[in-house]
Tab-separated table of C-alpha atoms in Angstrom:
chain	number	residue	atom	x	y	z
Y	167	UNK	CA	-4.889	9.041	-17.577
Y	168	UNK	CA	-6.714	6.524	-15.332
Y	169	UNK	CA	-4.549	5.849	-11.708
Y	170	UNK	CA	-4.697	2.839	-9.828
Y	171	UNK	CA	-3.355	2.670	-6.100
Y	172	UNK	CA	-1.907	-0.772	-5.245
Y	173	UNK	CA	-1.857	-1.467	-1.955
Y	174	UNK	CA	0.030	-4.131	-0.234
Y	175	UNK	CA	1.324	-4.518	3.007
Y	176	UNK	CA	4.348	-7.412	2.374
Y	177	UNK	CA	2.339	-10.229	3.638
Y	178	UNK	CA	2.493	-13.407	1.091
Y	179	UNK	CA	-1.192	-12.057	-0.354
Y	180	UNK	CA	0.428	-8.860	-1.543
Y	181	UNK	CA	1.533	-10.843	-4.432
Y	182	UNK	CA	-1.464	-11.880	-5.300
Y	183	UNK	CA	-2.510	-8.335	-5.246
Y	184	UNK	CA	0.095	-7.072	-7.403
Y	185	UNK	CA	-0.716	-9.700	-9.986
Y	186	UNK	CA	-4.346	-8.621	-10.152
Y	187	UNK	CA	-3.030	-4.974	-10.452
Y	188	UNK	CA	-1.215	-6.298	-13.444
Y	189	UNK	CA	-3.918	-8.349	-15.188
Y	190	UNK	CA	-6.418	-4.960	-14.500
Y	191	UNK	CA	-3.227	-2.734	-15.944
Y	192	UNK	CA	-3.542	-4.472	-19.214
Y	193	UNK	CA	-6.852	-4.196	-19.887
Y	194	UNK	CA	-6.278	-0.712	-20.507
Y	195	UNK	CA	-5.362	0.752	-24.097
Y	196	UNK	CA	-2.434	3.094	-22.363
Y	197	UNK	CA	-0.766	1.798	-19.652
Y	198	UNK	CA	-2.690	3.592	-16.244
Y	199	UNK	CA	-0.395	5.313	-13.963
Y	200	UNK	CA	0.283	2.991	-10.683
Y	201	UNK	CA	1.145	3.569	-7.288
Y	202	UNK	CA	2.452	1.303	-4.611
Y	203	UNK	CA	1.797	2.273	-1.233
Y	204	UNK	CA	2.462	0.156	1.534
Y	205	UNK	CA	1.233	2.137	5.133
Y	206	UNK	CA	3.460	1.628	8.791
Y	207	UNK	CA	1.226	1.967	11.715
Y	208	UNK	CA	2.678	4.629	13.577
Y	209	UNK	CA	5.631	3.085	16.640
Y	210	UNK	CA	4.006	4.283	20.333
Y	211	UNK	CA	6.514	6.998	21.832
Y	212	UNK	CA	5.949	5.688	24.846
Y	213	UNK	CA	7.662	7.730	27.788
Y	214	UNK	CA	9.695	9.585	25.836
Y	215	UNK	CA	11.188	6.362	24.059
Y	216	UNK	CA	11.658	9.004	21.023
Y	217	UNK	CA	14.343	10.963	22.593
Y	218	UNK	CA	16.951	7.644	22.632
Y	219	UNK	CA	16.230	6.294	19.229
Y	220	UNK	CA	16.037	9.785	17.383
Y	221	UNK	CA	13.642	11.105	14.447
Y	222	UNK	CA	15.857	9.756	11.733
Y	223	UNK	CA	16.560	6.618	13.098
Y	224	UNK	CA	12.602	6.409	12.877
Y	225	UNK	CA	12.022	7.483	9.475
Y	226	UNK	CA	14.894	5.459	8.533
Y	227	UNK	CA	13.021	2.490	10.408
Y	228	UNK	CA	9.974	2.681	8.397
Y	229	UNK	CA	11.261	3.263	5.396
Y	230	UNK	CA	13.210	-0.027	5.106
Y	231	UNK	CA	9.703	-1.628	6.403
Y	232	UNK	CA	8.168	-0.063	3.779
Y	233	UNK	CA	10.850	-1.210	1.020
Y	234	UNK	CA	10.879	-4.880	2.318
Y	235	UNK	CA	7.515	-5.195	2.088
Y	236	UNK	CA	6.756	-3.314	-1.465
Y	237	UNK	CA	9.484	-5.711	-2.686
Y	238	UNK	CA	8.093	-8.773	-4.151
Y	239	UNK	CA	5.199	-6.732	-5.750
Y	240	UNK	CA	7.434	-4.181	-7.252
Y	241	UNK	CA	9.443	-6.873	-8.767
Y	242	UNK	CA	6.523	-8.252	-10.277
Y	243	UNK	CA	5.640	-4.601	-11.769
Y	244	UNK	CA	9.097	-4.966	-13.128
Y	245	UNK	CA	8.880	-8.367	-14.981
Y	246	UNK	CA	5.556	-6.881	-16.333
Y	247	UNK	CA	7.563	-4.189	-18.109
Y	248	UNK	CA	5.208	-1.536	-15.896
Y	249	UNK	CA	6.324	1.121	-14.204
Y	250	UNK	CA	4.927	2.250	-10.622
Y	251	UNK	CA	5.859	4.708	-7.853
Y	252	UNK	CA	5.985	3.201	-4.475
Y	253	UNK	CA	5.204	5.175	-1.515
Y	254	UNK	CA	5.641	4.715	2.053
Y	255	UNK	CA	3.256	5.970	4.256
Y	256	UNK	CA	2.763	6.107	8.294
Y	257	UNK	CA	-0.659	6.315	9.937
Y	258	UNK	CA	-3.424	4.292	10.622
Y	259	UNK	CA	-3.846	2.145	7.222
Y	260	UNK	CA	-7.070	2.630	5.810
Y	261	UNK	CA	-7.487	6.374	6.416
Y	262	UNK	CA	-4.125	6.834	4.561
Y	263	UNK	CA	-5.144	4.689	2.236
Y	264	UNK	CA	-8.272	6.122	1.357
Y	265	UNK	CA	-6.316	9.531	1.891
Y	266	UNK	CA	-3.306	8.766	-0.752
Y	267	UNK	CA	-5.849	7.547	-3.295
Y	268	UNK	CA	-7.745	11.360	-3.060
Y	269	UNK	CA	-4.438	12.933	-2.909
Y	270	UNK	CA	-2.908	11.057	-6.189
Y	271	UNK	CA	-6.205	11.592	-7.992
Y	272	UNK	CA	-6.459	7.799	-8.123
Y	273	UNK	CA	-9.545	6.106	-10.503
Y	274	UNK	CA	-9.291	2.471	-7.950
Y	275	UNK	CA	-7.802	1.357	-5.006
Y	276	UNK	CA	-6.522	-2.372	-5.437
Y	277	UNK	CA	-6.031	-4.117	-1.904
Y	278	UNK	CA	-6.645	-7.277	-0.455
Y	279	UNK	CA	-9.184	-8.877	2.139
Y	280	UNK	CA	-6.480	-10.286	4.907
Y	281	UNK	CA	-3.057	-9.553	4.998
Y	282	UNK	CA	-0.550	-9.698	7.993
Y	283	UNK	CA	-2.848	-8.135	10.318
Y	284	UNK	CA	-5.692	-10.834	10.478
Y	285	UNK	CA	-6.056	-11.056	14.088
Y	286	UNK	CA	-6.018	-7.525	14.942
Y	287	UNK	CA	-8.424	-6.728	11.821
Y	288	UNK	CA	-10.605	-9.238	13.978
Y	289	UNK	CA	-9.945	-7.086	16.697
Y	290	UNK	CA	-10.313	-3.545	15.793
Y	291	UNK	CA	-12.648	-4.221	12.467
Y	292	UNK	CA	-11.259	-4.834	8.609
Y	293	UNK	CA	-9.000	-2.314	7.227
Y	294	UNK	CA	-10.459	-3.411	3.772
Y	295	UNK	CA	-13.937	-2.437	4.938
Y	296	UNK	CA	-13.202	0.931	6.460
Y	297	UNK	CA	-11.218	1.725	3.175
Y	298	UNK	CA	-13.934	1.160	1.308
Y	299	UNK	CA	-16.254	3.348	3.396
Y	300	UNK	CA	-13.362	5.984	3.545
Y	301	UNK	CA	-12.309	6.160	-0.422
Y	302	UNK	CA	-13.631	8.129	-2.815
Y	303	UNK	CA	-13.021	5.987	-5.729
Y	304	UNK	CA	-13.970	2.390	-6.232
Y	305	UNK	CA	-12.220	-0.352	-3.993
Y	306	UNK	CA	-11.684	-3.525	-5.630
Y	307	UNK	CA	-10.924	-6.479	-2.850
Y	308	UNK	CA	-8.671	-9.207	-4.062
Y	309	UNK	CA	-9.653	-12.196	-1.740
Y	310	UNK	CA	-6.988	-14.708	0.163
């Protein structure tokens, strides 16, 4: 069964992402197994700033970041009558991307170009290009 990691990060591009996801989805006889992953960049514990909020208030943190931003694409997964599993990840974004996509067995990673961290992609170099160099599948880049 071919496997197809989605990823999208909640920005208004992820939908456009999803909808490619869907279009490549169809082209297959049976339907390929699809995973949503949207990754958190870890929150600095600065100082001990861990301690006050607490571990679960944390997890619980990024996991409704996660779910807010896997939304909109999941919905359109739904109106396409396909199923996915949506995961939530925490780390820095291409490395667990490319990481998830070995783990899951995936065929393709589906991700865009920009997404809500333009500036700091500027900044630090583009999470689309360093999960391409990281992934050991084929990345296909959905541009803006």
């Amino acid at each position: 069964m071919t496997r197809i990691l989605i990823a999208v990060d909640g920005s208004s591009h992820s939908s456009k992402v999803a909808r490619v996801a869907i279009r490549q989805a169809a082209a297959y006889k049976r339907p390929p197994e699809l995973h949503l992953v949207y990754v958190h960049l870890p929150v600095p514990t600065l100082g001990g700033l861990l301690k006050p909020v607490g571990h679960e208030a944390l997890r619980r943190y990024y996991r409704e970041e996660g779910e807010d931003a896997l939304r909109r694409a999941k919905n359109l997964f739904d109106r396409a009558k396909l199923a996915c599993t949506m995961h939530i990840l925490v780390g820095p974004t291409a490395k667990s991307l490319a990481g998830q996509a070995k783990k899951l067995k995936c065929d393709m990673i589906i991700m865009g170009t920009h997404g809500v961290g333009a500036i700091s992609g500027t900044l630090l170099g583009s999470v689309a290009a360093k999960t391409v160099h990281l992934a050991h599948c084929p990345v296909v880049l959905v541009r803006d």
